[in-house]
Coordinates of C-alpha atoms and ligand atoms in Angstrom, one line a residue:
M21 CA -16.1 10.4 -31.1
N22 CA -13.4 11.1 -33.8
K23 CA -11.4 8.1 -35.0
V24 CA -7.7 7.6 -35.7
Y25 CA -6.9 4.6 -37.9
L26 CA -3.4 3.1 -37.7
K27 CA -1.4 1.9 -40.7
R28 CA -1.3 -1.8 -41.4
K29 CA 2.5 -2.2 -41.1
I30 CA 3.7 -0.6 -37.8
S31 CA 5.9 -1.7 -35.0
P32 CA 4.2 -4.0 -32.5
R33 CA 4.9 -1.5 -29.9
V34 CA 1.3 -0.3 -29.6
A35 CA 0.0 -3.7 -29.6
N36 CA 2.3 -4.7 -27.0
G37 CA 0.9 -2.0 -24.6
H38 CA 2.9 1.2 -25.3
P39 CA 0.5 4.2 -25.1
W40 CA 2.1 6.4 -27.7
I41 CA 1.0 6.7 -31.2
F42 CA 3.4 8.6 -33.5
N43 CA 2.3 10.8 -36.4
N44 CA 3.9 8.3 -39.0
E45 CA 2.0 5.5 -37.7
V46 CA -1.5 6.9 -38.5
E47 CA -3.2 6.0 -41.8
K48 CA -6.1 8.5 -41.4
I49 CA -8.1 10.7 -39.0
E50 CA -11.9 10.7 -39.2
G51 CA -13.6 13.8 -38.1
D52 CA -12.6 17.5 -37.2
V53 CA -10.2 16.9 -34.4
Q54 CA -8.9 19.7 -32.1
G55 CA -5.8 19.5 -30.1
G56 CA -6.5 18.1 -26.7
D57 CA -9.6 16.1 -27.8
V58 CA -10.2 12.5 -26.7
V59 CA -10.2 10.2 -29.8
E60 CA -10.8 6.5 -30.4
V61 CA -7.9 4.6 -32.0
L62 CA -8.5 1.6 -34.2
D63 CA -6.1 -0.5 -36.1
H64 CA -6.1 -1.0 -40.0
D65 CA -8.9 -3.6 -39.7
K66 CA -11.0 -1.1 -37.6
K67 CA -10.5 -3.1 -34.4
F68 CA -10.7 -1.0 -31.3
I69 CA -7.3 -0.3 -29.7
G70 CA -8.0 2.4 -27.1
K71 CA -9.0 6.0 -26.3
G72 CA -6.6 8.7 -25.7
Y73 CA -5.9 12.4 -26.3
I74 CA -4.6 13.9 -29.5
N75 CA -2.4 16.8 -30.3
P76 CA -1.7 17.3 -34.0
K77 CA 1.1 19.8 -33.1
S78 CA 3.1 17.0 -31.4
Q79 CA 5.1 14.1 -32.9
I80 CA 3.4 11.9 -30.5
L81 CA 0.0 12.3 -32.0
V82 CA -2.0 10.4 -29.5
R83 CA -1.3 9.2 -25.9
L84 CA -3.6 6.4 -24.9
L85 CA -5.5 6.7 -21.6
T86 CA -7.4 3.4 -21.8
R87 CA -7.8 0.2 -23.8
T88 CA -11.3 -0.5 -22.5
R89 CA -14.0 0.5 -24.9
T90 CA -16.5 1.2 -22.1
D91 CA -14.3 3.8 -20.3
E92 CA -15.8 7.3 -20.7
I93 CA -13.1 9.9 -20.3
N94 CA -14.9 12.4 -17.9
D95 CA -14.6 14.0 -14.4
Q96 CA -15.6 10.7 -12.8
Y97 CA -12.9 8.8 -14.7
F98 CA -10.1 11.0 -13.1
I99 CA -11.5 10.4 -9.5
E100 CA -11.5 6.6 -10.3
Q101 CA -7.9 6.6 -11.8
I102 CA -6.4 8.7 -9.2
S103 CA -8.1 6.7 -6.4
K104 CA -6.5 3.6 -8.0
C105 CA -3.1 5.2 -7.9
W106 CA -3.5 6.1 -4.2
E107 CA -4.7 2.6 -3.3
Y108 CA -1.7 1.2 -5.0
R109 CA 0.7 3.5 -3.2
K110 CA -0.8 2.5 0.1
R111 CA -0.6 -1.1 -0.9
I112 CA 3.1 -0.9 -1.3
G113 CA 3.8 0.9 1.8
Y114 CA 3.5 4.7 1.3
T115 CA 1.6 6.6 3.7
E116 CA 2.5 10.3 3.7
N117 CA 4.7 11.2 0.7
C118 CA 4.8 9.6 -2.7
R119 CA 4.5 10.2 -6.3
L120 CA 0.9 9.7 -6.5
V121 CA 0.7 9.7 -10.3
F122 CA 3.7 8.8 -12.5
G123 CA 2.4 9.7 -15.9
E124 CA 2.3 6.8 -18.4
A125 CA 3.2 4.2 -15.8
D126 CA -0.2 5.0 -14.1
S127 CA -2.0 5.2 -17.5
L128 CA -2.4 9.0 -17.1
P129 CA 0.2 10.0 -19.6
Q130 CA 2.1 13.2 -18.9
L131 CA 0.4 13.8 -15.6
I132 CA 2.7 14.0 -12.5
I133 CA 1.3 14.5 -9.1
D134 CA 3.5 14.5 -6.0
K135 CA 1.8 14.0 -2.6
F136 CA 3.6 15.6 0.3
N137 CA 1.3 14.6 3.2
D138 CA -1.6 17.0 2.8
Y139 CA -0.1 19.0 0.1
F140 CA -0.2 18.3 -3.7
V141 CA 2.0 19.5 -6.5
I142 CA 0.9 18.8 -10.0
Q143 CA 2.4 19.0 -13.5
T144 CA 0.3 18.5 -16.7
L145 CA 3.0 18.2 -19.4
A146 CA 0.8 17.7 -22.5
L147 CA -2.1 19.6 -24.0
G148 CA -4.4 16.6 -23.8
I149 CA -3.8 16.3 -20.1
D150 CA -3.8 19.9 -19.3
V151 CA -7.4 20.3 -20.6
W152 CA -8.5 17.9 -17.6
K153 CA -6.7 20.1 -15.0
T154 CA -9.9 21.1 -13.3
A155 CA -11.1 17.5 -13.3
I156 CA -7.8 16.4 -11.7
V157 CA -8.0 19.1 -9.0
N158 CA -11.6 18.1 -8.3
A159 CA -10.4 14.4 -8.0
L160 CA -7.8 15.4 -5.5
N161 CA -10.3 17.4 -3.4
T162 CA -12.8 14.6 -3.6
I163 CA -10.2 11.8 -2.5
F164 CA -8.1 13.7 -0.1
Q165 CA -9.5 17.0 1.0
P166 CA -6.1 18.5 0.8
H167 CA -4.6 21.5 2.6
G168 CA -3.3 22.8 -0.7
I169 CA -2.6 22.1 -4.3
Y170 CA 0.0 23.7 -6.4
E171 CA 0.9 23.7 -10.0
R172 CA 4.5 23.5 -11.1
N173 CA 4.1 23.7 -14.8
D174 CA 7.2 25.9 -15.2
V175 CA 8.8 23.3 -17.5
P176 CA 10.1 23.8 -20.9
V177 CA 8.7 20.7 -22.4
R178 CA 5.3 22.1 -22.2
E179 CA 6.3 24.5 -25.1
L180 CA 6.6 21.6 -27.5
E181 CA 2.8 21.1 -26.8
G182 CA 2.0 24.8 -27.5
L183 CA 1.4 25.2 -23.6
P184 CA 2.9 28.2 -21.6
Q185 CA 5.2 27.6 -18.7
Q186 CA 3.4 28.7 -15.5
K187 CA 3.1 28.0 -11.8
G188 CA 0.7 28.9 -9.1
F189 CA -2.1 27.8 -6.7
L190 CA -4.8 25.4 -7.8
S191 CA -6.4 25.8 -4.3
A192 CA -6.8 28.6 -1.8
S193 CA -3.3 30.0 -1.3
F194 CA -1.1 28.6 1.5
D195 CA 2.5 28.9 2.8
T196 CA 4.3 27.1 0.0
K197 CA 7.3 26.3 2.4
I198 CA 6.2 23.1 4.0
I199 CA 7.8 20.4 6.1
I200 CA 7.6 16.7 5.3
N201 CA 8.6 13.6 7.2
E202 CA 10.8 11.1 5.7
N203 CA 12.4 7.9 7.4
G204 CA 11.9 9.6 10.8
L205 CA 13.6 12.8 9.7
K206 CA 12.0 16.3 8.7
F207 CA 12.6 18.3 5.6
H208 CA 11.7 21.7 4.4
V209 CA 10.3 21.6 0.9
D210 CA 9.7 24.6 -1.2
V211 CA 6.9 23.6 -3.5
E212 CA 6.9 27.0 -5.1
N213 CA 10.6 27.7 -5.8
G214 CA 12.3 24.3 -5.2
Q215 CA 13.7 22.2 -8.0
K216 CA 10.9 20.1 -10.2
T217 CA 8.2 19.7 -7.7
G218 CA 10.2 20.8 -4.6
Y219 CA 11.6 17.6 -3.5
F220 CA 13.2 14.3 -5.1
L221 CA 10.8 11.6 -3.9
D222 CA 12.4 9.3 -6.3
Q223 CA 15.3 8.8 -3.9
Q224 CA 13.3 8.2 -0.8
D225 CA 13.8 4.4 -0.7
N226 CA 17.4 4.7 -1.7
R227 CA 18.3 7.1 1.1
R228 CA 17.7 4.2 3.6
A229 CA 20.4 2.1 1.7
I230 CA 23.3 4.1 3.2
Q231 CA 22.3 3.3 6.9
H232 CA 25.1 0.8 7.6
I233 CA 28.1 2.1 5.5
V234 CA 27.8 5.6 7.0
K235 CA 28.2 4.4 10.7
G236 CA 31.2 6.3 12.3
A237 CA 32.2 7.5 8.8
D238 CA 33.5 10.8 7.3
V239 CA 31.2 11.5 4.6
L240 CA 31.2 13.8 1.5
G241 CA 28.1 14.4 -0.5
A242 CA 28.0 16.2 -3.8
F243 CA 25.0 17.5 -5.7
T244 CA 23.2 17.6 -2.2
Y245 CA 20.3 19.8 -3.2
T246 CA 18.6 20.2 0.1
G247 CA 20.9 17.8 1.9
T248 CA 18.6 14.8 2.3
F249 CA 21.3 12.1 1.8
E250 CA 23.7 13.9 4.0
I251 CA 21.2 14.4 6.7
H252 CA 20.2 10.8 6.6
A253 CA 24.0 9.9 6.9
A254 CA 24.3 12.1 10.0
Q255 CA 21.2 10.5 11.5
Y256 CA 22.6 7.0 10.8
G257 CA 25.8 7.6 12.8
A258 CA 28.2 9.4 10.6
K259 CA 31.1 11.1 12.5
S260 CA 31.1 14.0 10.0
V261 CA 29.2 15.0 6.9
L262 CA 30.0 17.6 4.3
G263 CA 27.5 18.4 1.5
L264 CA 28.2 20.4 -1.5
D265 CA 25.9 22.1 -4.2
I266 CA 26.4 24.7 -6.7
S267 CA 23.0 26.4 -5.8
E268 CA 23.2 28.9 -2.9
N269 CA 19.5 28.4 -2.2
A270 CA 19.8 24.7 -2.1
V271 CA 22.8 25.0 0.4
A272 CA 20.9 27.5 2.5
Q273 CA 17.9 25.1 2.8
A274 CA 20.2 22.0 3.4
N275 CA 21.7 23.9 6.4
R276 CA 18.2 24.7 7.6
N277 CA 17.3 21.1 7.2
A278 CA 20.4 20.0 9.3
E279 CA 19.1 22.4 12.1
L280 CA 15.6 21.1 11.8
N281 CA 17.0 17.7 12.6
G282 CA 19.6 18.8 15.2
V283 CA 22.5 17.3 13.3
Q284 CA 24.2 20.7 12.5
D285 CA 27.2 19.8 14.7
R286 CA 28.3 17.1 12.5
C287 CA 26.5 17.9 9.2
R288 CA 27.1 21.1 7.2
F289 CA 26.8 22.3 3.6
E290 CA 28.8 24.5 1.4
T291 CA 28.3 26.2 -2.1
A292 CA 30.8 24.5 -4.6
N293 CA 31.1 23.3 -8.1
A294 CA 31.6 19.7 -7.5
F295 CA 33.5 19.1 -10.5
D296 CA 36.2 21.6 -9.5
V297 CA 36.2 20.9 -5.8
L298 CA 36.5 17.1 -6.2
K299 CA 39.4 17.5 -8.6
Q300 CA 41.3 19.8 -6.3
W301 CA 40.7 17.7 -3.2
G302 CA 42.0 14.6 -5.1
K303 CA 45.1 16.5 -5.8
D304 CA 45.4 17.6 -2.2
G305 CA 45.0 14.0 -1.1
R306 CA 41.8 14.4 1.0
Q307 CA 40.1 11.0 1.9
Y308 CA 36.6 10.0 2.9
D309 CA 35.0 6.8 4.1
V310 CA 32.0 7.5 2.0
V311 CA 31.5 9.7 -1.1
M312 CA 28.0 10.3 -2.3
L313 CA 27.2 11.7 -5.8
D314 CA 23.7 12.5 -7.2
P315 CA 24.4 14.7 -10.3
P316 CA 21.6 16.1 -12.5
A317 CA 20.6 14.6 -15.8
F318 CA 23.6 15.5 -18.0
T319 CA 21.5 15.2 -21.1
K320 CA 17.9 15.3 -22.2
S321 CA 18.5 14.1 -25.9
R322 CA 19.9 11.1 -27.5
E323 CA 22.3 13.2 -29.4
T324 CA 24.2 14.2 -26.4
I325 CA 24.4 10.9 -24.5
Q326 CA 28.2 10.6 -25.2
K327 CA 28.6 13.9 -23.4
A328 CA 26.6 12.7 -20.5
I329 CA 28.5 9.6 -20.3
T330 CA 31.8 11.6 -20.1
G331 CA 30.3 13.7 -17.4
Y332 CA 29.3 10.6 -15.3
K333 CA 32.7 9.1 -15.8
E334 CA 34.5 12.2 -14.9
I335 CA 32.6 12.9 -11.6
N336 CA 32.8 9.3 -10.5
L337 CA 36.4 9.1 -11.2
R338 CA 37.0 12.1 -9.2
G339 CA 34.7 10.9 -6.5
M340 CA 36.5 7.5 -6.3
K341 CA 39.9 9.0 -5.9
L342 CA 38.6 10.6 -2.6
V343 CA 37.4 7.1 -1.1
K344 CA 39.8 5.6 1.4
P345 CA 40.6 2.1 0.4
G346 CA 37.7 -0.1 1.6
G347 CA 35.4 2.9 1.8
F348 CA 32.2 3.3 -0.3
L349 CA 31.0 5.3 -3.3
V350 CA 27.3 6.0 -3.4
T351 CA 26.4 7.1 -7.0
S352 CA 23.2 7.9 -9.0
S353 CA 22.2 8.9 -12.5
C354 CA 18.7 10.2 -13.3
T355 CA 18.5 10.2 -17.0
N356 CA 16.6 7.3 -18.7
L357 CA 18.8 7.8 -21.8
V358 CA 21.7 6.2 -19.8
N359 CA 20.5 2.7 -19.3
P360 CA 21.4 0.6 -16.2
E361 CA 24.0 -1.5 -18.0
L362 CA 25.6 1.6 -19.6
F363 CA 25.7 3.3 -16.4
L364 CA 27.6 0.3 -14.7
Q365 CA 30.0 0.3 -17.6
T366 CA 30.7 3.9 -17.1
I367 CA 31.4 3.4 -13.5
E368 CA 33.5 0.5 -14.4
M369 CA 35.6 2.7 -16.8
A370 CA 36.0 5.2 -14.1
A371 CA 37.4 2.6 -11.7
K372 CA 39.8 1.3 -14.3
D373 CA 41.1 4.9 -15.0
V374 CA 41.8 5.5 -11.2
R375 CA 43.2 1.9 -10.8
R376 CA 40.7 1.0 -8.2
K377 CA 38.9 -2.3 -7.7
I378 CA 35.2 -2.0 -6.9
R379 CA 32.6 -4.4 -5.8
Q380 CA 28.9 -3.9 -6.0
V381 CA 27.0 -3.6 -2.7
T382 CA 23.7 -2.8 -4.1
F383 CA 22.2 -1.6 -7.3
Q384 CA 18.6 -0.1 -7.3
T385 CA 16.3 2.1 -9.2
Q386 CA 13.8 4.8 -8.3
S387 CA 11.7 4.3 -5.2
S388 CA 8.7 2.1 -6.0
D389 CA 6.1 4.8 -6.0
H390 CA 7.5 5.4 -9.5
P391 CA 6.4 2.2 -11.3
I392 CA 8.4 0.7 -14.1
I393 CA 6.5 -0.7 -17.1
W394 CA 8.6 -3.2 -19.0
G395 CA 8.8 -2.0 -22.6
M396 CA 8.2 1.6 -21.7
D397 CA 11.9 2.7 -21.5
N398 CA 11.4 6.0 -20.0
T399 CA 9.5 4.7 -17.0
Q400 CA 12.7 3.4 -15.6
Y401 CA 15.2 6.3 -15.3
L402 CA 17.1 6.3 -11.9
K403 CA 20.2 4.2 -11.3
F404 CA 21.5 4.1 -7.6
L405 CA 24.6 2.1 -7.0
I406 CA 26.8 1.6 -3.9
V407 CA 30.1 0.0 -4.5
Q408 CA 33.0 -0.6 -2.1
V409 CA 36.2 0.8 -3.5
Q410 CA 39.2 -1.1 -2.7
Ligands
SAH517 N1 20.5 14.4 -4.0 C1 19.4 15.3 -4.1 C2 19.0 15.6 -5.5 C3 20.2 16.2 -6.3 S1 19.6 17.1 -7.8 C4 18.3 14.7 -3.4 O1 18.1 13.6 -3.2 O2 17.3 15.5 -2.9 C5 21.0 17.5 -8.5 C6 21.7 18.8 -7.8 O3 22.9 19.1 -8.4 C7 20.9 20.1 -7.8 O4 20.7 20.5 -6.5 C8 21.8 21.1 -8.5 O5 21.8 22.4 -8.0 C9 23.2 20.4 -8.3 N2 24.4 20.7 -9.2 C10 24.3 20.8 -10.5 N3 25.5 21.0 -11.1 C11 26.4 21.1 -10.1 C12 27.8 21.2 -9.9 N4 28.5 21.3 -11.0 N5 28.3 21.2 -8.7 C13 27.6 21.0 -7.6 N6 26.2 20.9 -7.7 C14 25.6 20.9 -8.8

């Protein structure tokens, strides 16, 4: 096996467990490596560190798969690893739907697999994992005997790895509009044309957190996508629920989801730009008992963090203005570049600007099928906050 030797003086990141090895940390590469090959990584003193896949075209030269010398990376390895991922999800309480594989946090870098009951959606976001796609599909077939597997590799980040954007079936074709169960409700999921893998499983635990505050409430939800939080609110006893999204497709699906759950009498969805509408309604003096916000990541790069913070502050400020005294703001941020502390500071700034006092009800992260590895910053990305607005 080809070998990659690290420089003597590098940050302790790799030694401390991080799976990425950057170009500038490498002293020399032994052998004729091709992008996507599995290589052995050794430190300056030739001590074994691990095995991983290499892509000389990427700034992250190697992503480690294992630190056990005897592990052989082959088809069987993927069956074992993905089985472990499933055992773990079951152990922490997931039965039907879960993020089965969460990339680096499951020691399968850049591999995402979402399980929607008997259907699976996969993303292979780096060359070195993409070459194992057949093995991964084979592992899913062996472990689950699924009804269908779909590839959602229509993601720009693949191009940095020299990979094309593509989507399609990795099993016999099936109707890609499926229905899943969550917290006793049903949701249409479009695995072919929905956002990301079709559904945001990362909020599935958080959706339960609104249970008590929405009882008898008039609720406004913005950035609703397919209406999951809003339909939960209706089910938990809200008096009226209005959900907004800029995407017509999302709104149409949200309305179908309301009907699917028989809550369409008190839960409806409209197409709108939340920034404009919330500003206008603030001026009009509209008031809600609960306002929920779940905007998209306003940034994907460090250079534009400030812009993202301005966006989060602005939308939360507009949302808070619409909350009746004593009501609640439910607010999220899904970019790992804004860390939890910075997010809370941003909400605090928004509260100061609108001269409202807030108190924290709960502060959570992504659902626990997306494990967090300390020291691997990008494994913790979601912030979910409920505050009472006085
Ligand atoms: N809460 C959802 C996920 C929201 S994803 C869930 O749990 O499933 C973010 C959503 O914001 C997307 O559906 C996107 O279409 C929408 N969006 C983006 N910009 C918007 C804007 N300016 N106004 C309203 N919606 C917007």
